[in-house]
mmCIF file of C-alpha atoms in Angstrom:
data_model
loop_
_atom_site.group_PDB
_atom_site.id
_atom_site.type_symbol
_atom_site.label_atom_id
_atom_site.label_comp_id
_atom_site.label_asym_id
_atom_site.label_seq_id
_atom_site.Cartn_x
_atom_site.Cartn_y
_atom_site.Cartn_z
ATOM 1 C CA UNK A 9 -219.526 53.350 14.114
ATOM 2 C CA UNK A 10 -220.195 51.510 17.354
ATOM 3 C CA UNK A 11 -217.264 49.843 19.058
ATOM 4 C CA UNK A 12 -217.132 46.095 19.602
ATOM 5 C CA UNK A 13 -218.311 44.816 22.944
ATOM 6 C CA UNK A 14 -219.499 41.639 24.574
ATOM 7 C CA UNK A 15 -222.994 42.271 23.275
ATOM 8 C CA UNK A 16 -221.928 43.311 19.773
ATOM 9 C CA UNK A 17 -222.606 41.006 16.860
ATOM 10 C CA UNK A 18 -220.105 38.239 16.329
ATOM 11 C CA UNK A 19 -217.431 38.945 13.779
ATOM 12 C CA UNK A 20 -217.687 42.738 14.039
ATOM 13 C CA UNK A 21 -220.143 45.525 14.695
ATOM 14 C CA UNK A 22 -222.495 44.641 11.847
ATOM 15 C CA UNK A 23 -225.085 41.854 11.839
ATOM 16 C CA UNK A 24 -225.030 39.300 9.047
ATOM 17 C CA UNK A 25 -227.932 39.294 6.587
ATOM 18 C CA UNK A 26 -228.959 35.756 5.575
ATOM 19 C CA UNK A 27 -231.099 35.867 2.415
ATOM 20 C CA UNK A 28 -232.935 32.586 1.883
ATOM 21 C CA UNK A 29 -233.763 31.782 -1.730
ATOM 22 C CA UNK A 30 -235.049 28.553 -3.214
ATOM 23 C CA UNK A 31 -237.514 27.064 -5.628
ATOM 24 C CA UNK A 32 -241.125 26.544 -4.671
ATOM 25 C CA UNK A 33 -241.535 23.464 -2.478
ATOM 26 C CA UNK A 34 -237.919 23.364 -1.334
ATOM 27 C CA UNK A 35 -238.921 24.019 2.287
ATOM 28 C CA UNK A 36 -237.562 27.547 2.384
ATOM 29 C CA UNK A 37 -240.154 29.014 4.759
ATOM 30 C CA UNK A 38 -239.910 26.006 7.086
ATOM 31 C CA UNK A 39 -236.138 26.419 7.092
ATOM 32 C CA UNK A 40 -236.615 30.079 8.025
ATOM 33 C CA UNK A 41 -238.794 28.999 10.944
ATOM 34 C CA UNK A 42 -236.151 26.507 12.113
ATOM 35 C CA UNK A 43 -233.190 28.901 12.106
ATOM 36 C CA UNK A 44 -235.357 31.620 13.663
ATOM 37 C CA UNK A 45 -236.342 29.285 16.506
ATOM 38 C CA UNK A 46 -232.700 28.196 16.856
ATOM 39 C CA UNK A 47 -231.520 31.793 17.350
ATOM 40 C CA UNK A 48 -234.326 32.532 19.784
ATOM 41 C CA UNK A 49 -233.278 29.449 21.743
ATOM 42 C CA UNK A 50 -229.760 30.906 22.001
ATOM 43 C CA UNK A 51 -231.229 34.199 23.304
ATOM 44 C CA UNK A 52 -230.085 35.928 20.103
ATOM 45 C CA UNK A 53 -233.372 36.873 18.405
ATOM 46 C CA UNK A 54 -232.805 37.877 14.778
ATOM 47 C CA UNK A 55 -234.414 40.664 12.794
ATOM 48 C CA UNK A 56 -236.809 38.960 10.362
ATOM 49 C CA UNK A 57 -237.946 40.360 7.008
ATOM 50 C CA UNK A 58 -240.635 38.715 4.868
ATOM 51 C CA UNK A 59 -240.516 39.646 1.166
ATOM 52 C CA UNK A 60 -243.172 37.207 -0.055
ATOM 53 C CA UNK A 61 -246.350 39.238 -0.704
ATOM 54 C CA UNK A 62 -248.429 36.223 -1.777
ATOM 55 C CA UNK A 63 -247.981 34.031 1.310
ATOM 56 C CA UNK A 64 -251.100 33.663 3.447
ATOM 57 C CA UNK A 65 -249.462 32.721 6.730
ATOM 58 C CA UNK A 66 -245.857 32.468 7.881
ATOM 59 C CA UNK A 67 -244.842 30.276 10.834
ATOM 60 C CA UNK A 68 -242.650 32.999 12.332
ATOM 61 C CA UNK A 69 -243.062 36.571 13.464
ATOM 62 C CA UNK A 70 -241.677 39.170 11.075
ATOM 63 C CA UNK A 71 -240.262 42.529 12.092
ATOM 64 C CA UNK A 72 -240.793 43.860 8.565
ATOM 65 C CA UNK A 73 -243.465 42.297 6.353
ATOM 66 C CA UNK A 74 -244.083 43.344 2.754
ATOM 67 C CA UNK A 75 -247.761 42.492 3.255
ATOM 68 C CA UNK A 76 -248.088 45.407 5.683
ATOM 69 C CA UNK A 77 -247.115 47.835 2.910
ATOM 70 C CA UNK A 78 -248.425 46.228 -0.281
ATOM 71 C CA UNK A 79 -251.725 44.438 -0.891
ATOM 72 C CA UNK A 80 -250.836 41.686 -3.339
ATOM 73 C CA UNK A 81 -254.396 40.937 -4.459
ATOM 74 C CA UNK A 82 -255.175 44.613 -4.913
ATOM 75 C CA UNK A 83 -252.039 45.044 -7.030
ATOM 76 C CA UNK A 84 -253.151 42.165 -9.279
ATOM 77 C CA UNK A 85 -256.615 43.658 -9.597
ATOM 78 C CA UNK A 86 -255.538 47.256 -10.148
ATOM 79 C CA UNK A 87 -252.845 46.516 -12.719
ATOM 80 C CA UNK A 88 -254.609 43.496 -14.317
ATOM 81 C CA UNK A 89 -251.718 41.135 -13.545
ATOM 82 C CA UNK A 90 -251.247 37.423 -13.016
ATOM 83 C CA UNK A 91 -249.651 35.845 -9.917
ATOM 84 C CA UNK A 92 -246.023 36.325 -10.956
ATOM 85 C CA UNK A 93 -246.656 39.824 -12.287
ATOM 86 C CA UNK A 94 -248.395 40.717 -9.034
ATOM 87 C CA UNK A 95 -245.421 39.513 -6.982
ATOM 88 C CA UNK A 96 -242.964 41.386 -9.178
ATOM 89 C CA UNK A 97 -244.962 44.625 -9.041
ATOM 90 C CA UNK A 98 -245.362 44.291 -5.268
ATOM 91 C CA UNK A 99 -241.598 43.937 -4.914
ATOM 92 C CA UNK A 100 -241.076 46.959 -7.151
ATOM 93 C CA UNK A 101 -243.400 49.031 -4.963
ATOM 94 C CA UNK A 102 -241.749 47.787 -1.778
ATOM 95 C CA UNK A 103 -238.261 48.511 -3.128
ATOM 96 C CA UNK A 104 -239.077 52.223 -2.984
ATOM 97 C CA UNK A 105 -238.896 51.903 0.812
ATOM 98 C CA UNK A 106 -235.458 50.289 0.856
ATOM 99 C CA UNK A 107 -233.836 53.342 2.473
ATOM 100 C CA UNK A 108 -236.281 53.149 5.362
ATOM 101 C CA UNK A 109 -235.586 49.422 5.768
ATOM 102 C CA UNK A 110 -231.825 49.914 5.893
ATOM 103 C CA UNK A 111 -232.303 52.777 8.344
ATOM 104 C CA UNK A 112 -234.317 50.553 10.680
ATOM 105 C CA UNK A 113 -231.718 47.782 10.457
ATOM 106 C CA UNK A 114 -228.901 50.190 11.252
ATOM 107 C CA UNK A 115 -230.784 51.479 14.302
ATOM 108 C CA UNK A 116 -231.303 47.932 15.564
ATOM 109 C CA UNK A 117 -227.663 47.016 14.959
ATOM 110 C CA UNK A 118 -226.529 50.014 17.039
ATOM 111 C CA UNK A 119 -229.387 50.708 19.486
ATOM 112 C CA UNK A 120 -229.161 53.794 21.675
ATOM 113 C CA UNK A 121 -231.700 52.695 24.292
ATOM 114 C CA UNK A 122 -229.547 49.964 25.851
ATOM 115 C CA UNK A 123 -231.126 47.096 23.903
ATOM 116 C CA UNK A 124 -228.989 44.195 22.753
ATOM 117 C CA UNK A 125 -227.840 44.690 19.149
ATOM 118 C CA UNK A 126 -229.058 42.173 16.610
ATOM 119 C CA UNK A 127 -226.538 39.654 15.303
ATOM 120 C CA UNK A 128 -228.477 38.216 12.376
ATOM 121 C CA UNK A 129 -230.956 39.464 9.790
ATOM 122 C CA UNK A 130 -233.129 36.770 8.203
ATOM 123 C CA UNK A 131 -234.769 37.521 4.855
ATOM 124 C CA UNK A 132 -237.446 35.248 3.364
ATOM 125 C CA UNK A 133 -238.029 35.658 -0.382
ATOM 126 C CA UNK A 134 -240.840 34.578 -2.761
ATOM 127 C CA UNK A 135 -240.988 30.968 -3.912
ATOM 128 C CA UNK A 136 -240.893 32.227 -7.510
ATOM 129 C CA UNK A 137 -237.136 32.509 -7.315
ATOM 130 C CA UNK A 138 -236.632 34.192 -10.678
ATOM 131 C CA UNK A 139 -239.008 37.022 -9.696
ATOM 132 C CA UNK A 140 -236.656 38.019 -6.895
ATOM 133 C CA UNK A 141 -233.199 37.109 -8.173
ATOM 134 C CA UNK A 142 -233.540 38.427 -11.719
ATOM 135 C CA UNK A 143 -235.705 41.494 -11.090
ATOM 136 C CA UNK A 144 -234.498 45.058 -10.657
ATOM 137 C CA UNK A 145 -236.234 45.331 -7.278
ATOM 138 C CA UNK A 146 -234.516 42.175 -6.007
ATOM 139 C CA UNK A 147 -231.165 43.538 -7.104
ATOM 140 C CA UNK A 148 -231.863 46.860 -5.373
ATOM 141 C CA UNK A 149 -232.792 45.127 -2.126
ATOM 142 C CA UNK A 150 -229.739 42.853 -2.198
ATOM 143 C CA UNK A 151 -227.321 45.650 -3.080
ATOM 144 C CA UNK A 152 -228.769 47.869 -0.370
ATOM 145 C CA UNK A 153 -228.310 45.126 2.226
ATOM 146 C CA UNK A 154 -224.800 44.294 1.026
ATOM 147 C CA UNK A 155 -223.780 47.961 1.081
ATOM 148 C CA UNK A 156 -224.514 48.148 4.817
ATOM 149 C CA UNK A 157 -224.178 44.607 6.195
ATOM 150 C CA UNK A 158 -222.292 41.396 5.429
ATOM 151 C CA UNK A 159 -224.761 39.470 3.254
ATOM 152 C CA UNK A 160 -224.897 35.737 2.579
ATOM 153 C CA UNK A 161 -227.147 33.852 0.157
ATOM 154 C CA UNK A 162 -228.621 30.593 1.463
ATOM 155 C CA UNK A 163 -229.797 28.563 -1.541
ATOM 156 C CA UNK A 164 -232.314 25.979 -0.298
ATOM 157 C CA UNK A 165 -232.432 22.708 -2.275
ATOM 158 C CA UNK A 166 -235.055 19.977 -2.034
ATOM 159 C CA UNK A 167 -232.779 16.976 -1.446
ATOM 160 C CA UNK A 168 -235.223 14.137 -2.345
ATOM 161 C CA UNK A 169 -235.953 15.783 -5.698
ATOM 162 C CA UNK A 170 -232.255 16.139 -6.442
ATOM 163 C CA UNK A 171 -231.442 12.446 -6.237
ATOM 164 C CA UNK A 172 -231.099 12.043 -10.011
ATOM 165 C CA UNK A 173 -228.048 13.384 -11.806
ATOM 166 C CA UNK A 174 -230.081 15.555 -14.198
ATOM 167 C CA UNK A 175 -232.081 17.392 -11.498
ATOM 168 C CA UNK A 176 -228.930 17.732 -9.392
ATOM 169 C CA UNK A 177 -227.089 19.369 -12.277
ATOM 170 C CA UNK A 178 -230.054 21.662 -12.950
ATOM 171 C CA UNK A 179 -229.921 22.856 -9.352
ATOM 172 C CA UNK A 180 -226.182 23.402 -9.540
ATOM 173 C CA UNK A 181 -226.496 25.462 -12.713
ATOM 174 C CA UNK A 182 -229.210 27.576 -11.128
ATOM 175 C CA UNK A 183 -227.058 28.066 -8.032
ATOM 176 C CA UNK A 184 -224.149 29.059 -10.266
ATOM 177 C CA UNK A 185 -226.252 31.652 -12.077
ATOM 178 C CA UNK A 186 -227.474 33.114 -8.768
ATOM 179 C CA UNK A 187 -223.944 33.306 -7.407
ATOM 180 C CA UNK A 188 -222.657 35.258 -10.387
ATOM 181 C CA UNK A 189 -225.795 37.412 -10.582
ATOM 182 C CA UNK A 190 -225.762 38.501 -6.942
ATOM 183 C CA UNK A 191 -221.958 38.405 -6.533
ATOM 184 C CA UNK A 192 -222.431 37.427 -2.897
ATOM 185 C CA UNK A 193 -221.087 34.437 -0.907
ATOM 186 C CA UNK A 194 -223.398 31.425 -1.075
ATOM 187 C CA UNK A 195 -224.245 28.432 1.080
ATOM 188 C CA UNK A 196 -225.941 25.405 -0.496
ATOM 189 C CA UNK A 197 -228.494 24.092 1.992
ATOM 190 C CA UNK A 198 -229.662 20.565 1.163
ATOM 191 C CA UNK A 199 -232.954 20.586 3.032
ATOM 192 C CA UNK A 200 -235.130 17.641 4.128
ATOM 193 C CA UNK A 201 -232.105 15.635 5.266
ATOM 194 C CA UNK A 202 -234.447 13.543 7.423
ATOM 195 C CA UNK A 203 -236.094 12.235 4.243
ATOM 196 C CA UNK A 204 -232.994 11.799 2.072
ATOM 197 C CA UNK A 205 -229.384 11.841 3.257
ATOM 198 C CA UNK A 206 -227.613 14.593 1.262
ATOM 199 C CA UNK A 207 -224.201 12.911 1.514
ATOM 200 C CA UNK A 208 -224.565 11.694 -2.087
ATOM 201 C CA UNK A 209 -224.708 15.323 -3.284
ATOM 202 C CA UNK A 210 -221.529 16.216 -1.394
ATOM 203 C CA UNK A 211 -219.805 13.250 -2.981
ATOM 204 C CA UNK A 212 -220.899 14.289 -6.460
ATOM 205 C CA UNK A 213 -219.544 17.787 -5.895
ATOM 206 C CA UNK A 214 -216.154 16.681 -4.604
ATOM 207 C CA UNK A 215 -215.562 13.470 -6.547
ATOM 208 C CA UNK A 216 -215.990 13.494 -10.321
ATOM 209 C CA UNK A 217 -215.735 9.683 -10.514
ATOM 210 C CA UNK A 218 -218.640 9.302 -8.092
ATOM 211 C CA UNK A 219 -220.808 11.542 -10.283
ATOM 212 C CA UNK A 220 -219.756 9.643 -13.423
ATOM 213 C CA UNK A 221 -220.743 6.338 -11.840
ATOM 214 C CA UNK A 222 -224.157 7.733 -10.871
ATOM 215 C CA UNK A 223 -224.535 9.100 -14.385
ATOM 216 C CA UNK A 224 -223.807 5.704 -15.919
ATOM 217 C CA UNK A 225 -226.324 4.099 -13.584
ATOM 218 C CA UNK A 226 -229.026 6.600 -14.635
ATOM 219 C CA UNK A 227 -228.168 5.992 -18.255
ATOM 220 C CA UNK A 228 -228.492 2.255 -17.828
ATOM 221 C CA UNK A 229 -231.885 2.729 -16.175
ATOM 222 C CA UNK A 230 -233.224 4.749 -19.122
ATOM 223 C CA UNK A 231 -233.307 7.924 -17.030
ATOM 224 C CA UNK A 232 -232.590 9.954 -20.177
ATOM 225 C CA UNK A 233 -234.945 8.069 -22.494
ATOM 226 C CA UNK A 234 -234.178 5.393 -25.043
ATOM 227 C CA UNK A 235 -235.404 1.980 -26.082
ATOM 228 C CA UNK A 236 -236.532 -0.256 -23.235
ATOM 229 C CA UNK A 237 -233.781 -2.708 -22.355
ATOM 230 C CA UNK A 238 -231.057 -0.918 -24.300
ATOM 231 C CA UNK A 239 -230.712 2.207 -22.168
ATOM 232 C CA UNK A 240 -228.564 5.212 -22.807
ATOM 233 C CA UNK A 241 -230.845 7.156 -25.062
ATOM 234 C CA UNK A 242 -228.960 9.184 -27.644
ATOM 235 C CA UNK A 243 -225.975 9.698 -25.351
ATOM 236 C CA UNK A 244 -226.327 13.468 -25.671
ATOM 237 C CA UNK A 245 -227.657 13.987 -22.137
ATOM 238 C CA UNK A 246 -224.944 11.883 -20.552
ATOM 239 C CA UNK A 247 -222.205 13.703 -22.445
ATOM 240 C CA UNK A 248 -223.699 17.099 -21.535
ATOM 241 C CA UNK A 249 -223.917 16.304 -17.822
ATOM 242 C CA UNK A 250 -220.342 14.999 -17.819
ATOM 243 C CA UNK A 251 -219.118 18.217 -19.404
ATOM 244 C CA UNK A 252 -221.087 20.354 -16.971
ATOM 245 C CA UNK A 253 -219.686 18.470 -14.016
ATOM 246 C CA UNK A 254 -216.148 19.236 -15.171
ATOM 247 C CA UNK A 255 -217.026 22.854 -15.859
ATOM 248 C CA UNK A 256 -218.550 23.387 -12.404
ATOM 249 C CA UNK A 257 -215.576 21.921 -10.550
ATOM 250 C CA UNK A 258 -214.171 25.410 -9.922
ATOM 251 C CA UNK A 259 -217.609 26.662 -8.923
ATOM 252 C CA UNK A 260 -217.935 23.962 -6.258
ATOM 253 C CA UNK A 261 -214.736 25.104 -4.528
ATOM 254 C CA UNK A 262 -216.304 28.479 -3.645
ATOM 255 C CA UNK A 263 -219.368 27.011 -1.962
ATOM 256 C CA UNK A 264 -220.197 25.838 1.519
ATOM 257 C CA UNK A 265 -222.463 22.779 1.550
ATOM 258 C CA UNK A 266 -224.583 21.737 4.526
ATOM 259 C CA UNK A 267 -227.330 19.174 5.015
ATOM 260 C CA UNK A 268 -230.222 20.413 7.127
ATOM 261 C CA UNK A 269 -233.530 19.060 8.313
ATOM 262 C CA UNK A 270 -236.023 21.832 8.970
ATOM 263 C CA UNK A 271 -238.249 19.357 10.785
ATOM 264 C CA UNK A 272 -235.722 17.899 13.255
ATOM 265 C CA UNK A 273 -233.142 20.699 13.421
ATOM 266 C CA UNK A 274 -230.360 18.488 12.093
ATOM 267 C CA UNK A 275 -227.420 20.447 10.696
ATOM 268 C CA UNK A 276 -228.511 23.899 11.928
ATOM 269 C CA UNK A 277 -225.322 24.394 13.967
ATOM 270 C CA UNK A 278 -223.290 23.419 10.914
ATOM 271 C CA UNK A 279 -225.244 25.959 8.890
ATOM 272 C CA UNK A 280 -224.441 28.829 11.244
ATOM 273 C CA UNK A 281 -220.786 27.784 11.286
ATOM 274 C CA UNK A 282 -220.858 28.125 7.497
ATOM 275 C CA UNK A 283 -222.555 31.535 7.866
ATOM 276 C CA UNK A 284 -219.714 32.690 10.081
ATOM 277 C CA UNK A 285 -217.118 31.549 7.535
ATOM 278 C CA UNK A 286 -218.987 33.244 4.680
ATOM 279 C CA UNK A 287 -219.264 36.447 6.707
ATOM 280 C CA UNK A 288 -215.492 36.590 6.994
ATOM 281 C CA UNK A 289 -215.212 35.765 3.296
ATOM 282 C CA UNK A 290 -217.577 38.638 2.512
ATOM 283 C CA UNK A 291 -215.460 41.096 4.468
ATOM 284 C CA UNK A 292 -212.239 39.809 2.951
ATOM 285 C CA UNK A 293 -213.164 39.246 -0.712
ATOM 286 C CA UNK A 294 -216.541 40.760 -1.542
ATOM 287 C CA UNK A 295 -216.694 44.004 0.423
ATOM 288 C CA UNK A 296 -213.643 45.653 -1.237
ATOM 289 C CA UNK A 297 -215.127 44.919 -4.662
ATOM 290 C CA UNK A 298 -218.515 46.312 -3.626
ATOM 291 C CA UNK A 299 -216.878 49.468 -2.283
ATOM 292 C CA UNK A 300 -214.900 49.865 -5.512
ATOM 293 C CA UNK A 301 -218.072 49.582 -7.590
ATOM 294 C CA UNK A 302 -219.877 51.994 -5.283
ATOM 295 C CA UNK A 303 -217.073 54.502 -5.714
ATOM 296 C CA UNK A 304 -217.275 54.086 -9.498
ATOM 297 C CA UNK A 305 -221.036 54.744 -9.424
ATOM 298 C CA UNK A 306 -220.544 57.843 -7.294
ATOM 299 C CA UNK A 307 -217.835 59.120 -9.646
ATOM 300 C CA UNK A 308 -220.106 58.505 -12.640
ATOM 301 C CA UNK A 309 -222.930 60.394 -10.938
ATOM 302 C CA UNK A 310 -220.580 63.275 -10.096
ATOM 303 C CA UNK A 311 -219.375 63.559 -13.687
ATOM 304 C CA UNK A 312 -222.953 63.441 -14.952
ATOM 305 C CA UNK A 313 -223.976 66.231 -12.571
ATOM 306 C CA UNK A 314 -220.993 68.337 -13.618
ATOM 307 C CA UNK A 315 -221.807 67.794 -17.289
ATOM 308 C CA UNK A 316 -225.432 68.791 -16.770
ATOM 309 C CA UNK A 317 -224.373 71.848 -14.757
ATOM 310 C CA UNK A 318 -221.932 72.905 -17.473
ATOM 311 C CA UNK A 319 -224.637 72.480 -20.101
ATOM 312 C CA UNK A 320 -227.056 74.536 -18.032
ATOM 313 C CA UNK A 321 -224.496 77.298 -17.493
ATOM 314 C CA UNK A 322 -223.778 77.469 -21.227
ATOM 315 C CA UNK A 323 -227.495 77.794 -21.895
ATOM 316 C CA UNK A 324 -227.797 80.585 -19.341
ATOM 317 C CA UNK A 325 -224.813 82.397 -20.882
ATOM 318 C CA UNK A 326 -226.409 82.235 -24.345
ATOM 319 C CA UNK A 327 -229.682 83.654 -23.029
ATOM 320 C CA UNK A 328 -227.775 86.496 -21.353
ATOM 321 C CA UNK A 329 -225.983 87.431 -24.576
ATOM 322 C CA UNK A 330 -229.247 87.352 -26.524
ATOM 323 C CA UNK A 331 -230.874 89.625 -23.971
ATOM 324 C CA UNK A 332 -227.928 92.035 -24.204
ATOM 325 C CA UNK A 333 -228.104 92.159 -28.011
ATOM 326 C CA UNK A 334 -231.838 92.841 -27.906
ATOM 327 C CA UNK A 335 -231.305 95.686 -25.458
ATOM 328 C CA UNK A 336 -228.648 97.334 -27.663
ATOM 329 C CA UNK A 337 -230.858 97.105 -30.726
ATOM 330 C CA UNK A 338 -233.756 98.771 -28.941
ATOM 331 C CA UNK A 339 -231.709 101.391 -27.133
ATOM 332 C CA UNK A 340 -233.034 104.378 -29.152
ATOM 333 C CA UNK A 341 -236.641 103.466 -28.390
ATOM 334 C CA UNK A 342 -238.437 105.682 -25.928
ATOM 335 C CA UNK A 343 -240.091 104.009 -22.951
ATOM 336 C CA UNK A 344 -243.463 105.489 -23.929
ATOM 337 C CA UNK A 345 -243.444 103.968 -27.395
ATOM 338 C CA UNK A 346 -245.923 101.218 -28.087
ATOM 339 C CA UNK A 347 -243.498 98.360 -28.709
ATOM 340 C CA UNK A 348 -244.647 94.915 -29.769
ATOM 341 C CA UNK A 349 -241.742 92.659 -28.759
ATOM 342 C CA UNK A 350 -241.321 89.340 -30.646
ATOM 343 C CA UNK A 351 -241.700 86.360 -28.310
ATOM 344 C CA UNK A 352 -240.109 83.720 -30.543
ATOM 345 C CA UNK A 353 -236.474 82.971 -29.613
ATOM 346 C CA UNK A 354 -235.728 82.142 -33.242
ATOM 347 C CA UNK A 355 -236.657 85.674 -34.231
ATOM 348 C CA UNK A 356 -234.402 87.051 -31.525
ATOM 349 C CA UNK A 357 -231.553 84.931 -32.912
ATOM 350 C CA UNK A 358 -232.239 86.313 -36.384
ATOM 351 C CA UNK A 359 -231.951 89.867 -35.097
ATOM 352 C CA UNK A 360 -228.711 89.089 -33.288
ATOM 353 C CA UNK A 361 -227.097 87.315 -36.256
ATOM 354 C CA UNK A 362 -228.048 89.809 -39.002
ATOM 355 C CA UNK A 363 -225.115 92.136 -39.800
ATOM 356 C CA UNK A 364 -227.422 94.684 -41.407
ATOM 357 C CA UNK A 365 -229.326 95.296 -38.214
ATOM 358 C CA UNK A 366 -226.866 97.820 -36.807
ATOM 359 C CA UNK A 367 -228.106 101.298 -35.858
ATOM 360 C CA UNK A 368 -226.925 103.181 -38.972
ATOM 361 C CA UNK A 369 -228.278 100.592 -41.390
ATOM 362 C CA UNK A 370 -231.638 100.571 -39.639
ATOM 363 C CA UNK A 371 -231.803 104.340 -39.585
ATOM 364 C CA UNK A 372 -231.030 104.581 -43.340
ATOM 365 C CA UNK A 373 -233.693 102.036 -44.201
ATOM 366 C CA UNK A 374 -236.166 103.844 -41.983
ATOM 367 C CA UNK A 375 -235.544 107.229 -43.668
ATOM 368 C CA UNK A 376 -235.832 105.720 -47.168
ATOM 369 C CA UNK A 377 -239.104 104.130 -46.245
ATOM 370 C CA UNK A 378 -240.358 107.425 -44.826
ATOM 371 C CA UNK A 379 -239.654 109.222 -48.123
ATOM 372 C CA UNK A 380 -241.363 106.590 -50.328
ATOM 373 C CA UNK A 381 -244.304 105.922 -48.069
ATOM 374 C CA UNK A 382 -247.797 106.973 -49.071
ATOM 375 C CA UNK A 383 -249.099 106.715 -45.545
ATOM 376 C CA UNK A 384 -249.886 110.172 -44.233
ATOM 377 C CA UNK A 385 -249.584 109.401 -40.567
ATOM 378 C CA UNK A 386 -246.237 107.570 -40.693
ATOM 379 C CA UNK A 387 -244.759 110.317 -38.563
ATOM 380 C CA UNK A 388 -246.843 109.083 -35.660
ATOM 381 C CA UNK A 389 -245.424 105.531 -35.905
ATOM 382 C CA UNK A 390 -242.411 104.822 -33.751
ATOM 383 C CA UNK A 391 -239.170 103.370 -35.004
ATOM 384 C CA UNK A 392 -239.887 100.122 -33.141
ATOM 385 C CA UNK A 393 -243.334 99.776 -34.728
ATOM 386 C CA UNK A 394 -241.786 100.098 -38.157
ATOM 387 C CA UNK A 395 -239.223 97.428 -37.369
ATOM 388 C CA UNK A 396 -241.977 95.082 -36.296
ATOM 389 C CA UNK A 397 -244.002 95.815 -39.475
ATOM 390 C CA UNK A 398 -241.003 95.204 -41.725
ATOM 391 C CA UNK A 399 -240.271 91.982 -39.869
ATOM 392 C CA UNK A 400 -243.804 90.671 -40.414
ATOM 393 C CA UNK A 401 -243.561 91.393 -44.159
#
């Protein structure tokens, strides 16, 4: 492990992986361009990974691009898939290269050729958020990153579309589900702050009364349906949102919230300050749990291997005993005899388990058959041939 130096990444010898997720239209790719340009302006160029196979053009240069490895349109055509299925299958195919990706990132975080180590890894994900967050390939990619580097989720929210209490709560519930699915520290990024000031969202998250007032205002304005002029609707929606707000109070305390404008650069410094705090939180709270789970998986794998090995050894021991029994039974047979050996293992088991198949019993049966046989040339038949004939009868 490389030692810390003036050129080492801040907060330790490992760069921080910032995984940007967000719904389509939230400005996620534009936000990626902004923070990438910000880091380049500070002479700290990040390592950029694009995981969106369906995007035509990205406004930033990627070090690793899924489109270089997987042809999205060809995947759709070959497997007869729709857009979402094509993205999911492309991610599944790309996930098979995750070891190579982590290897490249580790080389760039500890370069041996005198280059400056990277301090940040930026990951852009598909706009179809559920395809990445809830898929097996997305989980593999996230777990692989988190096993090697401090990893932070940046959940991008379209601020103007979150102005109503119902859409705001929908975003919060989605963020909550992502947090508990990935089990990684999260930053809520209220994007497009130049269009809509996100201070209202911060107030709703920290002050229950402020959210209740906004909820009552929406109810009065028939935001939840109802008869014109009466407002309120059935009251079910208002009651549900109130309950959810109380339930998510604990969830809000574990989040960092920043307002950012990808167009003007507003709030970018605040965002990276939050990234630094979440990196320390990852090392303090999340990394020990990840290491414990990794150790459990390794122990489970070890026990499974031992069980399979024990099962294989028992099988080999059984085959050895069967071979030994067969050899004892055929000991009197001369090497020149024309022996037709049964190939079925079940028949071999029958020979081994039959108490009457000892040498004396076989010899007595053979002699009795010789006396009662009408075949004139029985003397020319070997003892082994007779056994085989009796077995077939």
